[in-house]
Structures are given as C-alpha cells and as structure tokens.
Short mmCIF file of N, CA, C and O in Angstrom, two decimals:
data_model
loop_
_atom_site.label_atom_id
_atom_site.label_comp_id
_atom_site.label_asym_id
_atom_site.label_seq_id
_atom_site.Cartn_x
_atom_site.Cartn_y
_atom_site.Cartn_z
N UNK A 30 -31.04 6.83 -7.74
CA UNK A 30 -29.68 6.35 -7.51
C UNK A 30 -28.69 7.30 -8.18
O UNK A 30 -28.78 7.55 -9.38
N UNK A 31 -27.72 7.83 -7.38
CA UNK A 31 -26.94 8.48 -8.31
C UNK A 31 -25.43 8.01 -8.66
O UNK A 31 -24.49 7.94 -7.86
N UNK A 32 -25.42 7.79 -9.68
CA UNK A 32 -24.14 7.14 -10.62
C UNK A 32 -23.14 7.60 -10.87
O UNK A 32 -23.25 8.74 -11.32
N UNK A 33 -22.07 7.20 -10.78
CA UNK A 33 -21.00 8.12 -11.08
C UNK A 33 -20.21 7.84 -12.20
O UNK A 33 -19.89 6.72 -12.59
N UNK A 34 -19.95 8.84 -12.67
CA UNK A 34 -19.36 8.43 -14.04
C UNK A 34 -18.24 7.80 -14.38
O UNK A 34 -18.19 6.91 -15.23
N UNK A 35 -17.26 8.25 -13.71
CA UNK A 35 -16.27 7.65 -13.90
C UNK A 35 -16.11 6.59 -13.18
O UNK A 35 -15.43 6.66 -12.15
N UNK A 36 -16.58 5.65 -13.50
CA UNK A 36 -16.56 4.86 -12.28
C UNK A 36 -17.59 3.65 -13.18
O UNK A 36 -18.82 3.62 -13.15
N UNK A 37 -16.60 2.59 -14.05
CA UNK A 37 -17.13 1.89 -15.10
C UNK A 37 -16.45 0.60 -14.93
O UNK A 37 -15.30 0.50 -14.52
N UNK A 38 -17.39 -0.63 -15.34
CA UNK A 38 -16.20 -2.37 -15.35
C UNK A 38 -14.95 -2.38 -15.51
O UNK A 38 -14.51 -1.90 -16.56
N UNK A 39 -14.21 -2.80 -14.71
CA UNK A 39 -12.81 -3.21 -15.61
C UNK A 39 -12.76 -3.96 -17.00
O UNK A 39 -13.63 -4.82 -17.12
N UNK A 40 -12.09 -3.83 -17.83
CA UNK A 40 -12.56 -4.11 -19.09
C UNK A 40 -10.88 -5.03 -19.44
O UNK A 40 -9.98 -4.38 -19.98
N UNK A 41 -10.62 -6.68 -19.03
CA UNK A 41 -9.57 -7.11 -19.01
C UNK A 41 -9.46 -7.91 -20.29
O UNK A 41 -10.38 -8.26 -21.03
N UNK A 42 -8.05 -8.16 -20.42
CA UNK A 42 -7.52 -8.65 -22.19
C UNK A 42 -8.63 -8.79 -23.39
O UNK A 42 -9.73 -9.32 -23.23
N UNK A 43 -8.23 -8.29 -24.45
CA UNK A 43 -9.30 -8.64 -25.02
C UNK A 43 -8.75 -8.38 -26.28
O UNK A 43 -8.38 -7.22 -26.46
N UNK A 44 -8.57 -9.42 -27.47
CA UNK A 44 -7.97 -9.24 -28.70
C UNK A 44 -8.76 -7.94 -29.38
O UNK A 44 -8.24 -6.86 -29.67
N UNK A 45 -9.80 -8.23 -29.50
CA UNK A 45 -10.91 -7.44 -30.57
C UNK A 45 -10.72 -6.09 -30.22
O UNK A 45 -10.83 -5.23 -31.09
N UNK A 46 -10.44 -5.77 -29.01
CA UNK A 46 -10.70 -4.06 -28.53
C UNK A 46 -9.04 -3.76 -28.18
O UNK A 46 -8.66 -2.72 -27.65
N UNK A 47 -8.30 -4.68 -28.50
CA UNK A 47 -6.90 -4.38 -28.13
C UNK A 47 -6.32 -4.08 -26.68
O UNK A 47 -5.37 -3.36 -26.38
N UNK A 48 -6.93 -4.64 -26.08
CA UNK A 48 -6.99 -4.17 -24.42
C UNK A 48 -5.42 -5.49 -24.12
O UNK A 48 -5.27 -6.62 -24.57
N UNK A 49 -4.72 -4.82 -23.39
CA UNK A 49 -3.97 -5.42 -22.76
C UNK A 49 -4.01 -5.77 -21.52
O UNK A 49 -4.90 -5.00 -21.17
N UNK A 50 -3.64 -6.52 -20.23
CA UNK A 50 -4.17 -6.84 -18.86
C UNK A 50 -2.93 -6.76 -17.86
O UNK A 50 -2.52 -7.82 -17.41
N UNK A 51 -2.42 -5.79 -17.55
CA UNK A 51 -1.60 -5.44 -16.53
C UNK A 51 -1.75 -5.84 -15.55
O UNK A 51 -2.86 -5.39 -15.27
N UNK A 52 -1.32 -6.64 -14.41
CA UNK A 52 -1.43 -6.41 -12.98
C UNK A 52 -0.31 -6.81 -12.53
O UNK A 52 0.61 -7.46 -13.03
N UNK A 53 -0.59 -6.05 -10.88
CA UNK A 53 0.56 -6.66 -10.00
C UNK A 53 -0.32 -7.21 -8.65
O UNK A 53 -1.05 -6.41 -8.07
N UNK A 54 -0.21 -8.75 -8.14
CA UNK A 54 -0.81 -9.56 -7.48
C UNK A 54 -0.05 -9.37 -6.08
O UNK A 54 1.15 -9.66 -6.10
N UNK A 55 -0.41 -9.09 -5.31
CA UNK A 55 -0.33 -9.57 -3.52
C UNK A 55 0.94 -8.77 -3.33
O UNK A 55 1.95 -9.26 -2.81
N UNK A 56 0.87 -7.56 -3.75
CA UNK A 56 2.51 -6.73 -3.21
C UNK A 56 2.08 -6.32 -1.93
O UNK A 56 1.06 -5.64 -1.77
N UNK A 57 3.04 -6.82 -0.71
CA UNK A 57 3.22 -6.92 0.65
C UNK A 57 4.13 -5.75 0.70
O UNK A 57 5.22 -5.62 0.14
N UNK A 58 3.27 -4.60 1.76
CA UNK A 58 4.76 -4.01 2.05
C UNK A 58 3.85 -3.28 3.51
O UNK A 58 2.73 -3.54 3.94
N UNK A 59 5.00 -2.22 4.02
CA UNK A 59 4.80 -1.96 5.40
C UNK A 59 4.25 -0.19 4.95
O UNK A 59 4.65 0.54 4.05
N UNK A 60 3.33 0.01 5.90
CA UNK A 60 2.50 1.16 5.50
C UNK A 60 2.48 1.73 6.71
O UNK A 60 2.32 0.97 7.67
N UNK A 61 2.66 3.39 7.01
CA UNK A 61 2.46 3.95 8.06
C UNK A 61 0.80 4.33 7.26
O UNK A 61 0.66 5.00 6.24
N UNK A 62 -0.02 3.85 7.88
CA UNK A 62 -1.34 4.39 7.47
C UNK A 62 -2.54 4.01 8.75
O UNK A 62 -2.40 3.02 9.47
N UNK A 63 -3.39 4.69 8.84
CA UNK A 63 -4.53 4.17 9.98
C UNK A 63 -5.14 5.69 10.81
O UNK A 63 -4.51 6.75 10.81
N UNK A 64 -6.34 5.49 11.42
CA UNK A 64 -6.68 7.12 11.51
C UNK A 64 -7.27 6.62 13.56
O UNK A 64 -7.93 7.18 14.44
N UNK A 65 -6.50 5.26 13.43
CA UNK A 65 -6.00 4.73 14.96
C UNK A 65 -5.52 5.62 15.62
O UNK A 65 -4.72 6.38 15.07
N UNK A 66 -5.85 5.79 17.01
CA UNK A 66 -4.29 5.93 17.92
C UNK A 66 -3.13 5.31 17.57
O UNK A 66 -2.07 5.69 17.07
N UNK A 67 -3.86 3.57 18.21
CA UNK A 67 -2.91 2.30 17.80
C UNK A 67 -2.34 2.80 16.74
O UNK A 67 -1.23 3.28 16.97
N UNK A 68 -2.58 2.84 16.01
CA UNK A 68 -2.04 2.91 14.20
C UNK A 68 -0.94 4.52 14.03
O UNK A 68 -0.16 4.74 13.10
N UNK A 69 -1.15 5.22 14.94
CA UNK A 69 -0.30 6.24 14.52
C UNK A 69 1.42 5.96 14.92
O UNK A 69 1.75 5.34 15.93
N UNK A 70 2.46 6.58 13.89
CA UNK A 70 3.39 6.36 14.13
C UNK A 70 4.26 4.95 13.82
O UNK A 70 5.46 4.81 14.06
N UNK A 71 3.56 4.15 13.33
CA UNK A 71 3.52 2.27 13.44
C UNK A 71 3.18 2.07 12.21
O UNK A 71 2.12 2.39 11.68
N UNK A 72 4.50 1.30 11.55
CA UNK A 72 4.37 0.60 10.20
C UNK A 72 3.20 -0.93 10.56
O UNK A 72 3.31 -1.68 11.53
N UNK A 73 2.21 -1.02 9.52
CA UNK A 73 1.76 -2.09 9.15
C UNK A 73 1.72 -3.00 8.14
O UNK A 73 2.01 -2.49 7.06
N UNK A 74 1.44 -4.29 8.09
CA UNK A 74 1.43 -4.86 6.40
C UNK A 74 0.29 -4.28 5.68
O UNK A 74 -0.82 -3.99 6.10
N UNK A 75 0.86 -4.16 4.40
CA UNK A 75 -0.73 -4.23 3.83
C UNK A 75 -0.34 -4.90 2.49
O UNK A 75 0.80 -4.97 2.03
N UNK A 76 -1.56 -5.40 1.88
CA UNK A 76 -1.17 -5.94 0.32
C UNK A 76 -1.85 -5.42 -0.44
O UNK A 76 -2.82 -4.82 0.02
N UNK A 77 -1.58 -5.43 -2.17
CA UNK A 77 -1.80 -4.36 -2.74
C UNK A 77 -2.13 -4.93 -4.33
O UNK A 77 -1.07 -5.19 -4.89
N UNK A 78 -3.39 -5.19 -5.23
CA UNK A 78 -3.18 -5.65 -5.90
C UNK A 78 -3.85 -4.48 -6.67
O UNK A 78 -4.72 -3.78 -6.14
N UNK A 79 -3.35 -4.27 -8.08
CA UNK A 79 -3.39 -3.49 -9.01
C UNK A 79 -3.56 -4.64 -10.19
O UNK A 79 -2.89 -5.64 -10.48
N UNK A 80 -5.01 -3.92 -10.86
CA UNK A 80 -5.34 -4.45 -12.34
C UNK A 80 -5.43 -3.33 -13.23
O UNK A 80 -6.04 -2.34 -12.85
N UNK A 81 -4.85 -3.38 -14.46
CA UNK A 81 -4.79 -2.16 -15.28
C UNK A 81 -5.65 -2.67 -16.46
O UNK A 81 -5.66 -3.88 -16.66
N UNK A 82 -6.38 -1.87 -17.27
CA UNK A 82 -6.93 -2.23 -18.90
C UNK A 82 -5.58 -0.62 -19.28
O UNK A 82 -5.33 0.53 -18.92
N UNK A 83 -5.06 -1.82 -20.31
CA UNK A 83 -4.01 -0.97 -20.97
C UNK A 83 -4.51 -1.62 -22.63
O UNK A 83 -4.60 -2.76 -23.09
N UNK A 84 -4.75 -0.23 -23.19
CA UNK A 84 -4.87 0.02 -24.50
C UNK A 84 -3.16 -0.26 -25.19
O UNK A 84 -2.15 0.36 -24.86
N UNK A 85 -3.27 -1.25 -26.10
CA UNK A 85 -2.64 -1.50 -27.18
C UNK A 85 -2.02 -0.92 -28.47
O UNK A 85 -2.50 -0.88 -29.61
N UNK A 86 -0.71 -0.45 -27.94
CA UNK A 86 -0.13 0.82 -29.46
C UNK A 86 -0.42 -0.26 -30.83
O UNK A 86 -0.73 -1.45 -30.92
N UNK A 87 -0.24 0.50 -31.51
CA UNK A 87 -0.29 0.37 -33.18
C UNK A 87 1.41 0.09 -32.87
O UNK A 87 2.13 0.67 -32.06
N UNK A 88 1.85 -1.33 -34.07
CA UNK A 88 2.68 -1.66 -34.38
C UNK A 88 3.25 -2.71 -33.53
O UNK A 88 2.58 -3.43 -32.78
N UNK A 89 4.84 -2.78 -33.73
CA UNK A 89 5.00 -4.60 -33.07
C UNK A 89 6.08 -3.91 -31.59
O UNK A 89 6.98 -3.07 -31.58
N UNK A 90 5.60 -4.52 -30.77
CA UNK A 90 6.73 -4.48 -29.30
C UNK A 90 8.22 -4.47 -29.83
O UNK A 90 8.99 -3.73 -29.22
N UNK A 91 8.40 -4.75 -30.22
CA UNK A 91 9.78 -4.62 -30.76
C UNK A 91 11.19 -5.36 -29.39
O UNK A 91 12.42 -5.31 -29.31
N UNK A 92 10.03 -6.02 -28.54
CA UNK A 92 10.65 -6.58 -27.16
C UNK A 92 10.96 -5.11 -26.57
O UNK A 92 12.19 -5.14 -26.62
N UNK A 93 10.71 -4.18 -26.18
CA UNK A 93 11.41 -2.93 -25.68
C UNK A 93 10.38 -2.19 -24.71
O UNK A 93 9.38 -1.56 -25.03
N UNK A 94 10.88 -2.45 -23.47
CA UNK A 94 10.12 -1.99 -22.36
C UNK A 94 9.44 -0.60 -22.49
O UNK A 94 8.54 -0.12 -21.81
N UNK A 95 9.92 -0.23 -23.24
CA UNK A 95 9.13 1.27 -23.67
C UNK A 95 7.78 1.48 -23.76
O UNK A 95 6.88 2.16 -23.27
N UNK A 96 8.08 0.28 -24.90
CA UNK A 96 6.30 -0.17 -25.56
C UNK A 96 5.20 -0.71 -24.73
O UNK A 96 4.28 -1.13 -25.44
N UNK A 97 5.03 -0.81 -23.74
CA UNK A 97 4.50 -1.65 -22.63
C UNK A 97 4.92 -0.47 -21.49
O UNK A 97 5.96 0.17 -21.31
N UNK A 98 3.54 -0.51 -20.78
CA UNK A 98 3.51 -0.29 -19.12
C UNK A 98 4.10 -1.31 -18.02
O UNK A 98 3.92 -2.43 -17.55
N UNK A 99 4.83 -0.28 -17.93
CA UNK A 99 5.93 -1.02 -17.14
C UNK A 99 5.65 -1.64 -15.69
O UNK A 99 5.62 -0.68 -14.93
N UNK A 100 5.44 -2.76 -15.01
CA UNK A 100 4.81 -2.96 -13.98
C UNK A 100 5.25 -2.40 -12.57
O UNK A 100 4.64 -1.88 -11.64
N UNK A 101 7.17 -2.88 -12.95
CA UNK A 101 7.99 -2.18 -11.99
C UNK A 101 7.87 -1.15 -11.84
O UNK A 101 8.15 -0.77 -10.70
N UNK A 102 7.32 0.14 -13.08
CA UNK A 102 7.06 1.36 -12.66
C UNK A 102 5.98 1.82 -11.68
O UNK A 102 5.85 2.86 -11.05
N UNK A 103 5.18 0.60 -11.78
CA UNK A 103 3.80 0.40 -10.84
C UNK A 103 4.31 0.37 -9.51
O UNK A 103 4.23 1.24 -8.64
N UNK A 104 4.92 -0.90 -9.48
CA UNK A 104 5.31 -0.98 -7.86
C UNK A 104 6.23 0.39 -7.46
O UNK A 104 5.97 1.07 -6.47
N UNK A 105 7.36 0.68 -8.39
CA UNK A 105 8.12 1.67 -7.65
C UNK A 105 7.27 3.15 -6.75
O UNK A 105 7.53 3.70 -5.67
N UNK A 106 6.26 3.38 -7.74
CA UNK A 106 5.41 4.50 -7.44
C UNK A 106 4.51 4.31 -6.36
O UNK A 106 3.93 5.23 -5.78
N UNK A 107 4.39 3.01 -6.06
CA UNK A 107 3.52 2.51 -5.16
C UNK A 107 4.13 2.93 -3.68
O UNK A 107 3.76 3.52 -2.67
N UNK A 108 5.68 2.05 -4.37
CA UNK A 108 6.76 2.42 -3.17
C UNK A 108 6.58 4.05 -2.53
O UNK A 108 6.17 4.55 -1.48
N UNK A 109 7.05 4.46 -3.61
CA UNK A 109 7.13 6.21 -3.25
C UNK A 109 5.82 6.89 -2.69
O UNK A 109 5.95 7.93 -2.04
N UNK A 110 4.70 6.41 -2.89
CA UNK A 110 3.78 6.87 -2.40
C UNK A 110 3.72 6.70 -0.44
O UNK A 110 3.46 7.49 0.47
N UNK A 111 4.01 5.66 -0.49
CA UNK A 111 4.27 5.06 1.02
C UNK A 111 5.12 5.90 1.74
O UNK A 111 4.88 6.46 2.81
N UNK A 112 6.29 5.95 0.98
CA UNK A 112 7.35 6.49 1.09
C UNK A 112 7.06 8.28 1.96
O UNK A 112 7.74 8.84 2.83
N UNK A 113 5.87 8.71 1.30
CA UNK A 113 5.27 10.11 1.42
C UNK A 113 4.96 10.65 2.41
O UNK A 113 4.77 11.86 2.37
N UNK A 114 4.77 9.84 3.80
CA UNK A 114 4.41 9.95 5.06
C UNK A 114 2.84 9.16 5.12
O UNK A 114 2.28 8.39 4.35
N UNK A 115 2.48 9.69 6.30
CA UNK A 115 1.51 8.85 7.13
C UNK A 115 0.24 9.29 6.51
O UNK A 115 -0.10 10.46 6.41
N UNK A 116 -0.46 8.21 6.08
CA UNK A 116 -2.30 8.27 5.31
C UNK A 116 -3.16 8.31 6.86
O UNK A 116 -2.80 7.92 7.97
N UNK A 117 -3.97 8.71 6.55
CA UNK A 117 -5.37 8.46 7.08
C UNK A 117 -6.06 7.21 6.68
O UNK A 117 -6.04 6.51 7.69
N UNK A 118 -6.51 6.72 5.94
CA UNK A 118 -7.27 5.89 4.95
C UNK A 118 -6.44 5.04 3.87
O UNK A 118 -5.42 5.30 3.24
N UNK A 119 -7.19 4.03 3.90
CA UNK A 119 -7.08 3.12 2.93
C UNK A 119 -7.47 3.61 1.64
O UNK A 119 -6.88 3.18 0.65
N UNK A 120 -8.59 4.63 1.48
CA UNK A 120 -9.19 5.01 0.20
C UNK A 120 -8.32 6.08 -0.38
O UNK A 120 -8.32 6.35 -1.58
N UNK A 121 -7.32 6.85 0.81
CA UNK A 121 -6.56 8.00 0.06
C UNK A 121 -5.60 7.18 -0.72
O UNK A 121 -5.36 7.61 -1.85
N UNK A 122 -4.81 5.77 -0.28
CA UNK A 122 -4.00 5.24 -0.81
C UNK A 122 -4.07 4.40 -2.18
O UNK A 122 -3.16 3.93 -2.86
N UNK A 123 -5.75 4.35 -2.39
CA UNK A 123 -6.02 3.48 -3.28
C UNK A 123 -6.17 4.58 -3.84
O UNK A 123 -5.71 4.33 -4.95
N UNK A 124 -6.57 5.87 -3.88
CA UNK A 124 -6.79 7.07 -5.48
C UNK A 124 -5.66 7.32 -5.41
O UNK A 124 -5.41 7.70 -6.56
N UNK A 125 -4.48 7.39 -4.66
CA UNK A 125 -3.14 8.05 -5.14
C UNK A 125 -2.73 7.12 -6.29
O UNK A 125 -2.58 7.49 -7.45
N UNK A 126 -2.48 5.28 -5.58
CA UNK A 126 -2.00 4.73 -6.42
C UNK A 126 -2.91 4.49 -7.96
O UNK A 126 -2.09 4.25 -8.84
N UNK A 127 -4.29 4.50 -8.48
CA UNK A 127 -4.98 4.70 -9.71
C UNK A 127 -4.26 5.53 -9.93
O UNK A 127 -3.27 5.34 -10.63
N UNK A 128 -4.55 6.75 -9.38
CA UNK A 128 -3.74 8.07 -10.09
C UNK A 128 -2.27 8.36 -10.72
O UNK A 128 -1.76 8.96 -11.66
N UNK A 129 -1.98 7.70 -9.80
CA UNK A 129 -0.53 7.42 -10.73
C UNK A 129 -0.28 6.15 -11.69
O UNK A 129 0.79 5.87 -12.24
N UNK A 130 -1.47 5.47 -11.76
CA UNK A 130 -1.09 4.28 -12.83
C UNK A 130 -1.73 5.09 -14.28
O UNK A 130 -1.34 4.93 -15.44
N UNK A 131 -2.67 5.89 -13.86
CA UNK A 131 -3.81 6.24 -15.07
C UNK A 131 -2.86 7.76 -15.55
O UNK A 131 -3.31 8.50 -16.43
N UNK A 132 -1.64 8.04 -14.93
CA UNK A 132 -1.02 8.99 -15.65
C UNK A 132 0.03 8.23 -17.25
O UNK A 132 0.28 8.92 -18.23
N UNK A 133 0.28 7.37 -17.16
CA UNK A 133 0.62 6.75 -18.40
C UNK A 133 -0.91 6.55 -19.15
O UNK A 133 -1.88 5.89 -18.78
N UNK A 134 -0.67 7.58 -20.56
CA UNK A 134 -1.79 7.32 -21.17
C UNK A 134 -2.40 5.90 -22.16
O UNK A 134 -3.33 5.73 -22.95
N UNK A 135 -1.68 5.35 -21.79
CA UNK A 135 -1.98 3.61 -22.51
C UNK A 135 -2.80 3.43 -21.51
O UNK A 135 -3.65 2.62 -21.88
N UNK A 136 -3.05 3.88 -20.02
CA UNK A 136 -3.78 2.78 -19.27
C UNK A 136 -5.34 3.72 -19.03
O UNK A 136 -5.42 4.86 -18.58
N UNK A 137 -6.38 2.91 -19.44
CA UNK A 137 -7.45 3.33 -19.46
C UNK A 137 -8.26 3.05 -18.27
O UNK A 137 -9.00 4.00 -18.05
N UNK A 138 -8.40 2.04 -17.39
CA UNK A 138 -8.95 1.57 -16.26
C UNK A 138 -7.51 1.36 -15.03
O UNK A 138 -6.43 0.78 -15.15
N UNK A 139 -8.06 2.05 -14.03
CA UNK A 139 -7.39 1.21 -13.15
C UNK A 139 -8.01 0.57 -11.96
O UNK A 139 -8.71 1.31 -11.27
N UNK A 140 -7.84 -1.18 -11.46
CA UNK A 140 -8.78 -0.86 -10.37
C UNK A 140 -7.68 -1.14 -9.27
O UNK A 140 -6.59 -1.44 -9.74
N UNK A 141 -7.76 -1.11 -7.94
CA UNK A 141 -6.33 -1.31 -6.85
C UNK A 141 -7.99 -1.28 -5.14
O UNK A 141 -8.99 -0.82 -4.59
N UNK A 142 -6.79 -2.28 -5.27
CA UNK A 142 -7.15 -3.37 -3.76
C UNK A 142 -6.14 -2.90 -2.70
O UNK A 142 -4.92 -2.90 -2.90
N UNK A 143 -6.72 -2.50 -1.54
CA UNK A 143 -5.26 -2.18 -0.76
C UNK A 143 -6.29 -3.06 0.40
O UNK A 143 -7.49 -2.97 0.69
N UNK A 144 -5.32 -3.81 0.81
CA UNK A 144 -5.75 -4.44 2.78
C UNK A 144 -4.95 -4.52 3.76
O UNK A 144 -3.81 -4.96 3.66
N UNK A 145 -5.43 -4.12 4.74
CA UNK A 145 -4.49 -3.75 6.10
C UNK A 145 -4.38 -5.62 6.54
O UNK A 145 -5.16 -6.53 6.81
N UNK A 146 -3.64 -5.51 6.47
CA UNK A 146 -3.65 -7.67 7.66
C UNK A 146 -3.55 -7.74 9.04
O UNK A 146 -3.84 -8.84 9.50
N UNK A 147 -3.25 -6.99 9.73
CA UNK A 147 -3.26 -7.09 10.99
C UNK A 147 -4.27 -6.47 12.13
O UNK A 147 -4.27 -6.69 13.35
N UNK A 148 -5.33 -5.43 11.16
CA UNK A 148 -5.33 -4.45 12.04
C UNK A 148 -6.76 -5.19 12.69
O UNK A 148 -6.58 -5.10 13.90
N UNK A 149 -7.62 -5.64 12.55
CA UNK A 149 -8.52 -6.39 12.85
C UNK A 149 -8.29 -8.41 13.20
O UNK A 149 -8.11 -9.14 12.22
N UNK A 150 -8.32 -8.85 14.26
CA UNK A 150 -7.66 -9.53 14.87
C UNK A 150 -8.76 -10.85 14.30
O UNK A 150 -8.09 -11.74 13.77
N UNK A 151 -9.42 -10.98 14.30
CA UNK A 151 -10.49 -12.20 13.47
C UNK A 151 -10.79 -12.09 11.88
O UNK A 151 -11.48 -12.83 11.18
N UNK A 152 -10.04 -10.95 11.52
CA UNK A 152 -10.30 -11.19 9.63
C UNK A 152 -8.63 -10.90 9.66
O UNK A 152 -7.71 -10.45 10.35
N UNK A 153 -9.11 -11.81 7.73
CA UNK A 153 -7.79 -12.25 7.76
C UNK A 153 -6.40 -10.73 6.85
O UNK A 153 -5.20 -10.49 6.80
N UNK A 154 -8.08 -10.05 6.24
CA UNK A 154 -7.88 -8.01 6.11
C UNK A 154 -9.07 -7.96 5.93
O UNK A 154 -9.96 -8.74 5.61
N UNK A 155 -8.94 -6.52 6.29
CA UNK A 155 -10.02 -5.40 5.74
C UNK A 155 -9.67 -4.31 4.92
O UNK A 155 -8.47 -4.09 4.75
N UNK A 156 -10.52 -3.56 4.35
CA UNK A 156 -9.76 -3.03 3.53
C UNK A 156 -10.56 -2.28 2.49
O UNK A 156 -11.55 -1.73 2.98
N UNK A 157 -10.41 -2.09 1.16
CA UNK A 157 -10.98 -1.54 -0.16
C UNK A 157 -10.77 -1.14 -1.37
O UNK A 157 -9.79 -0.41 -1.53
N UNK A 158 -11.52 -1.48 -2.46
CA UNK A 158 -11.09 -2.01 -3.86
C UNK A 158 -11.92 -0.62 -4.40
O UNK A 158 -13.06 -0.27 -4.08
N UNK A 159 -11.05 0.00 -5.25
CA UNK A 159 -11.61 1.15 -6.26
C UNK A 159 -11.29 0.94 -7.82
O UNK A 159 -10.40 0.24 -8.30
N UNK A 160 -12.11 1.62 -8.40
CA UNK A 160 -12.14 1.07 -10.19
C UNK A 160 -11.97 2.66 -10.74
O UNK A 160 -12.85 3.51 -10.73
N UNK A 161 -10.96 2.76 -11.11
CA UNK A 161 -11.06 4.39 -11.87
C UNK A 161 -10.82 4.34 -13.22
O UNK A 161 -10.21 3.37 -13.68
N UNK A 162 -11.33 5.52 -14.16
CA UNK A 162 -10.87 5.48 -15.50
C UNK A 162 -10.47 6.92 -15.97
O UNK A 162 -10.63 7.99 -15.37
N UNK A 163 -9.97 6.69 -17.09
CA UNK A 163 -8.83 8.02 -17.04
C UNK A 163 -10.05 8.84 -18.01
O UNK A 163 -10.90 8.31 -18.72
N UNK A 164 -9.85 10.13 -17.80
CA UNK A 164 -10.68 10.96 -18.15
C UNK A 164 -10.46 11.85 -19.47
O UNK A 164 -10.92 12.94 -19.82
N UNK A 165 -9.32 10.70 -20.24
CA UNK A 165 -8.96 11.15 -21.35
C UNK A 165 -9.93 11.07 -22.69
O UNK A 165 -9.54 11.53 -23.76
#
C-alpha cells in the first residue's frame, strides 16, 4: 500500500495540544467549474465546507482579530479563487482552497469538502473531501 505522507487525521479542538477548530459550514456559492460540455461556460452551485486544526499562539487574544485565523479571510479567498476563471475539477478547487488556508502559519491541517448540487440529477451532490497538512 502506498501512503502518503502528508496526508494525516484532522486533529480538532483540543485543550492539551492547544489546537484550535476553525471552520466554515455549507458556503453556497456559484462556480464556473466541470470538465462537461454541459458544464462549460455555466455557473453552478456548489457548497463548501472547510475544517482547519489551528495551532494556538502563546499569550491572551487580547479580543483582536489578528490573533486568530480569520474565517472571513477563508471565505474571501475562497471567493477569489472562483473568481479566477473556469476549473476542470472539483479536486483542483479543493487543493487551491487548503492551499490557501495552510498559508497562514497557525493552521496546521486543512481538510475542505467541495460539492457540485445540481450536476447529477438523483444525488443530492457529488463531489470530494481532501485533508492536507502544512509542511512546515
């Protein structure tokens, strides 16, 4: 069997190891993506859930968005990625968006769910879930 390394549990809240638990649940938005005919040219829904293991600074929040991974920065980038033109795949969209969550170095795991909703007419999506970790 061959294993890949990077490629380990999500590892969510956890006092003892200081892990913090980021996510953003069921973000709906319209995606030019699909390697369709149908699908070329043609926004679709898709939803988008992102779980982060975010490592815990030394010292107190001080309430100041600084201190914390910002979620909105999640979605915005998510946005902009879309924003980028037309995907092929569901899987290019799910390593762009890890990749840009795992560039803030607080976040150690990322895993991201992307599903198309429409494009298959008897499920309710299809789709695919990736788990990455930063190679720091």
């Amino acid at each position: 069997m061959n294993e890949r390394t990077n490629v380990h549990p999500l590892r969510i809240a956890d006092a003892r190891m200081r892990i913090r638990h980021v996510f953003v649940r069921d973000l709906e938005l319209e995606a030019n993506i699909g390697v369709y005919h149908r699908e070329m040219g043609q926004l679709q829904p898709v939803r988008i859930n992102v779980d982060l293991t975010v490592e815990e600074m030394d010292g107190e929040l001080g309430d100041k968005l600084a201190n914390v991974v910002d979620y909105g920065a999640v979605v915005d980038g998510i946005k902009a990625i879309l924003a980028g033109g037309h995907l092929n795949l569901v899987e290019t969209l799910a390593e762009r968006i890890a990749a840009h969550c795992l560039e803030d170095t607080r976040v150690k795991v990322a895993r991201v769910r992307i599903e198309k909703l429409k494009v298959v007419p008897e499920a309710q999506s299809v789709g695919v879930e990736i788990e990455r970790e930063a190679e720091r």
